[in-house]
Coordinates of C-alpha atoms and ligand atoms in Angstrom, one line a residue:
M1 CA -6.7 -20.8 13.7
S2 CA -6.3 -18.7 10.6
D3 CA -4.2 -19.9 7.7
L4 CA -3.4 -16.2 6.8
T5 CA -0.4 -14.4 8.1
L6 CA 0.5 -10.9 6.7
F7 CA 4.1 -9.8 7.1
A8 CA 4.1 -6.0 7.3
A9 CA 5.8 -2.9 8.6
P10 CA 4.1 0.4 9.5
G11 CA 3.8 3.0 6.8
T12 CA 4.6 0.6 4.0
C13 CA 2.5 -0.6 1.1
A14 CA 1.5 -3.6 3.3
R15 CA -1.2 -1.2 4.3
V16 CA -3.1 -2.2 1.2
P17 CA -3.5 -5.9 2.1
C18 CA -4.1 -5.0 5.7
I19 CA -7.0 -2.9 4.6
A20 CA -8.2 -5.8 2.4
L21 CA -8.1 -8.2 5.2
E22 CA -10.0 -5.8 7.5
E23 CA -12.6 -5.1 4.8
A24 CA -13.1 -8.8 4.3
G25 CA -13.5 -9.4 8.1
A26 CA -10.8 -12.1 7.7
D27 CA -9.2 -13.9 10.5
Y28 CA -5.5 -13.3 10.1
T29 CA -2.2 -12.9 12.0
L30 CA -0.2 -9.7 11.5
R31 CA 3.6 -10.1 11.8
L32 CA 5.8 -7.1 12.2
V33 CA 8.9 -7.1 10.1
R34 CA 11.6 -4.9 11.7
F35 CA 13.5 -3.2 8.9
M36 CA 15.9 -1.4 11.2
K37 CA 16.9 -4.8 12.6
G38 CA 17.3 -6.2 9.1
E39 CA 14.6 -8.8 9.7
H40 CA 13.5 -8.5 6.0
R41 CA 17.0 -9.7 5.0
S42 CA 17.1 -12.5 7.6
P43 CA 17.4 -16.1 6.3
D44 CA 13.9 -17.0 7.7
F45 CA 12.2 -14.1 5.9
L46 CA 14.2 -14.5 2.7
A47 CA 13.0 -18.1 2.7
L48 CA 9.5 -16.8 2.4
N49 CA 10.2 -13.9 0.1
P50 CA 13.7 -13.8 -1.5
K51 CA 13.0 -10.2 -2.5
G52 CA 13.1 -9.2 1.1
K53 CA 10.0 -7.0 0.9
V54 CA 6.6 -6.5 2.6
P55 CA 3.9 -7.3 2.0
T56 CA 4.3 -11.0 2.1
L57 CA 1.1 -13.1 2.7
L58 CA 1.5 -16.6 4.0
I59 CA -1.4 -18.8 3.1
G60 CA -0.9 -22.0 5.1
D61 CA 2.8 -22.6 4.3
Q62 CA 2.6 -20.9 0.9
P63 CA 4.0 -17.4 0.6
L64 CA 2.5 -15.0 -1.9
T65 CA 4.3 -11.8 -2.7
E66 CA 3.6 -8.6 -4.7
N67 CA 0.7 -6.4 -3.9
V68 CA -1.1 -6.9 -7.2
A69 CA -1.1 -10.7 -6.7
I70 CA -2.1 -10.4 -3.1
A71 CA -5.0 -8.1 -3.9
R72 CA -6.1 -10.5 -6.6
Y73 CA -5.9 -13.5 -4.3
L74 CA -7.8 -11.8 -1.4
A75 CA -10.5 -10.5 -3.7
A76 CA -11.0 -14.0 -5.1
R77 CA -10.9 -15.6 -1.7
F78 CA -13.4 -13.2 -0.1
P79 CA -15.8 -12.5 -2.9
Q80 CA -18.5 -11.2 -0.5
A81 CA -16.2 -8.3 0.4
R82 CA -16.2 -7.1 -3.2
L83 CA -12.6 -6.0 -2.8
L84 CA -12.3 -5.6 -6.6
P85 CA -14.8 -5.5 -9.4
T86 CA -15.3 -8.7 -11.4
G87 CA -14.8 -8.2 -15.1
D88 CA -17.3 -9.9 -17.4
T89 CA -14.8 -10.2 -20.2
P90 CA -11.1 -11.0 -20.4
L91 CA -10.5 -7.4 -21.4
E92 CA -12.4 -6.1 -18.3
E93 CA -10.4 -8.5 -16.1
A94 CA -7.2 -7.2 -17.7
Q95 CA -8.3 -3.7 -17.0
I96 CA -8.5 -4.4 -13.3
T97 CA -5.0 -5.8 -13.3
A98 CA -3.9 -2.6 -15.2
D99 CA -5.4 -0.4 -12.5
L100 CA -3.6 -2.3 -9.7
S101 CA -0.4 -2.3 -11.8
F102 CA -0.8 1.5 -12.2
C103 CA -0.5 1.7 -8.4
A104 CA 2.3 -0.9 -8.0
A105 CA 4.4 -0.3 -11.1
T106 CA 3.8 3.3 -12.0
L107 CA 3.0 5.2 -8.8
H108 CA 5.0 3.2 -6.2
P109 CA 8.5 3.8 -7.8
I110 CA 7.7 7.5 -7.9
V111 CA 6.6 7.4 -4.2
T112 CA 10.0 5.9 -3.3
R113 CA 11.8 8.7 -5.1
I114 CA 9.7 11.4 -3.4
R115 CA 9.8 9.8 0.1
M116 CA 13.2 8.3 0.2
P117 CA 15.5 9.8 -2.4
A118 CA 18.4 8.7 -0.2
F119 CA 17.7 5.1 -1.4
M120 CA 18.5 6.4 -4.9
V121 CA 21.5 8.7 -4.7
E122 CA 23.9 10.1 -2.2
G123 CA 24.2 13.8 -1.2
D124 CA 21.7 16.5 -0.4
T125 CA 21.8 18.2 -3.8
A126 CA 21.3 15.0 -5.7
Q127 CA 18.6 13.8 -3.4
A128 CA 16.7 17.1 -3.7
S129 CA 16.9 16.8 -7.5
V130 CA 15.6 13.2 -7.4
R131 CA 12.7 14.3 -5.2
A132 CA 11.9 17.3 -7.4
T133 CA 12.0 15.2 -10.6
A134 CA 9.7 12.6 -9.0
I135 CA 7.2 15.2 -7.8
A136 CA 7.1 16.5 -11.4
A137 CA 6.5 12.9 -12.6
M138 CA 3.7 12.5 -10.1
L139 CA 1.8 15.6 -11.2
P140 CA 0.3 14.1 -14.4
M141 CA -0.6 10.9 -12.5
A142 CA -2.4 13.0 -9.9
Q143 CA -4.5 14.4 -12.7
V144 CA -5.3 10.9 -13.9
I145 CA -6.4 10.1 -10.3
A146 CA -8.4 13.3 -9.9
D147 CA -10.2 12.6 -13.1
R148 CA -11.5 9.3 -11.6
V149 CA -12.1 10.3 -7.9
S150 CA -13.4 13.9 -8.0
G151 CA -17.0 14.5 -7.0
G152 CA -17.0 12.0 -4.2
R153 CA -16.3 9.0 -6.5
W154 CA -14.1 6.0 -5.9
W155 CA -11.8 4.8 -8.7
Y156 CA -14.6 2.6 -9.9
G157 CA -17.3 5.2 -9.4
D158 CA -19.8 4.2 -6.7
D159 CA -17.9 1.0 -5.9
W160 CA -15.0 1.1 -3.5
S161 CA -12.1 -1.2 -4.2
L162 CA -8.6 -2.0 -3.3
V163 CA -7.4 0.4 -6.0
D164 CA -8.7 3.1 -3.6
A165 CA -6.8 1.6 -0.8
Y166 CA -3.6 1.7 -2.9
L167 CA -4.2 5.3 -3.9
Y168 CA -4.8 6.1 -0.2
W169 CA -1.4 4.6 0.7
V170 CA 0.3 6.6 -2.1
W171 CA -1.3 9.8 -0.9
F172 CA -0.2 9.1 2.7
R173 CA 3.4 8.6 1.6
I174 CA 3.8 11.6 -0.6
T175 CA 2.1 14.2 1.6
G176 CA 4.6 15.7 4.0
A177 CA 7.4 14.8 1.7
G178 CA 7.3 17.8 -0.6
F179 CA 4.3 16.9 -2.7
P180 CA 2.0 20.0 -3.1
A181 CA -1.0 18.4 -1.4
D182 CA -3.0 21.6 -1.3
D183 CA -3.1 21.7 -5.2
H184 CA -4.9 18.3 -5.2
P185 CA -8.2 18.6 -3.4
A186 CA -9.9 15.7 -5.1
W187 CA -7.2 13.3 -4.1
A188 CA -7.1 14.8 -0.5
A189 CA -10.9 14.4 -0.3
H190 CA -10.6 10.8 -1.5
A191 CA -8.1 10.1 1.3
A192 CA -10.4 11.7 3.9
R193 CA -13.3 9.5 2.6
M194 CA -11.0 6.5 3.0
E195 CA -10.5 7.4 6.7
T196 CA -14.2 7.3 7.4
R197 CA -14.3 3.5 6.6
P198 CA -14.3 1.4 9.7
A199 CA -12.0 -1.2 8.1
V200 CA -9.5 1.4 7.2
Q201 CA -9.6 2.7 10.8
R202 CA -8.9 -0.8 12.1
A203 CA -6.0 -1.2 9.7
L204 CA -4.5 2.1 10.8
Q205 CA -5.0 1.0 14.4
R206 CA -3.0 -2.2 13.7
E207 CA -0.3 -0.1 12.1
A208 CA -0.2 2.2 15.1
E209 CA 0.3 -0.8 17.3
M210 CA 3.2 -2.0 15.2
Q211 CA 4.7 1.5 15.2
A212 CA 4.3 1.6 19.0
Q213 CA 6.1 -1.7 19.2
L214 CA 9.0 -0.3 17.1
E215 CA 9.1 2.8 19.3
T216 CA 9.4 0.6 22.4
E217 CA 12.3 -1.2 20.8
G218 CA 14.0 1.9 19.5
L219 CA 13.7 0.7 15.9
V220 CA 11.7 3.5 14.2
F221 CA 12.9 4.4 10.7
R222 CA 12.7 8.1 10.1
P223 CA 13.4 9.0 6.4
T224 CA 15.0 12.4 5.9
Ligands
GSH1 N1 6.6 -4.8 -5.9 C1 6.4 -5.0 -4.5 C2 7.1 -3.8 -3.8 C3 7.1 -4.0 -2.3 C4 8.0 -3.0 -1.6 O1 8.8 -2.3 -2.3 N2 7.9 -3.0 -0.3 C5 8.7 -2.1 0.5 C6 7.9 -1.4 1.5 S1 6.7 -0.2 0.8 C7 9.8 -2.9 1.2 O2 9.5 -4.0 1.7 N3 11.0 -2.3 1.3 C8 12.1 -2.9 2.0 C9 13.3 -2.9 1.2 O3 13.3 -2.7 0.0 O4 14.4 -3.1 1.8 C10 4.9 -5.0 -4.2 O5 4.1 -4.4 -4.9 O6 4.5 -5.7 -3.3

């Protein structure tokens, strides 16, 4: 039996470690966290992750939280999968952490404001303003991304990595939420390339199964 359990919910940033586990061919258990039922705030879940967030990766009986740390852990545990580059110097290693942190600490908060402004402020006008401000904040970041991934490249050139998985999740979340996707063909092409990867398709299938389960239970969250 696997010692790895990923706590996840469909559509969330738990897609990143799910892709990692699929790319690695890892044996793991996927556990659906039902936000609409408040499972992420239940005592059992808070005992694992007091922050009440997914992803949470249970390794044996040891929980690991935060996408950057989980990506680092899985890359180290499954070196053959080459989930991240390996830096030859402390500076190169730090640069990889910087790239993951760019996704988690710079992009993700903007995603939340674009996708779910209701988490930030009340009222339609205020929410529209939060979303518009966040889209404006995303535009220079989209240029940073385009500079790296245009011309059929991954973030690290020829080498796919979990940074690409993270960018893919960001793209998925902001498209359809007011972000002008048509103005960003390089990022769109990057997302399309991601979807040709069998491991990504498997991760999406697992998400679809979780989503179907939520539909069955009447627990689908639909942000406005
Ligand atoms: N810093 C965390 C952020 C995790 C996070 O915000 N997860 C969201 C889903 S994308 C979540 O669990 N939200 C539930 C909530 O905040 O109530 C990480 O990078 O893992």
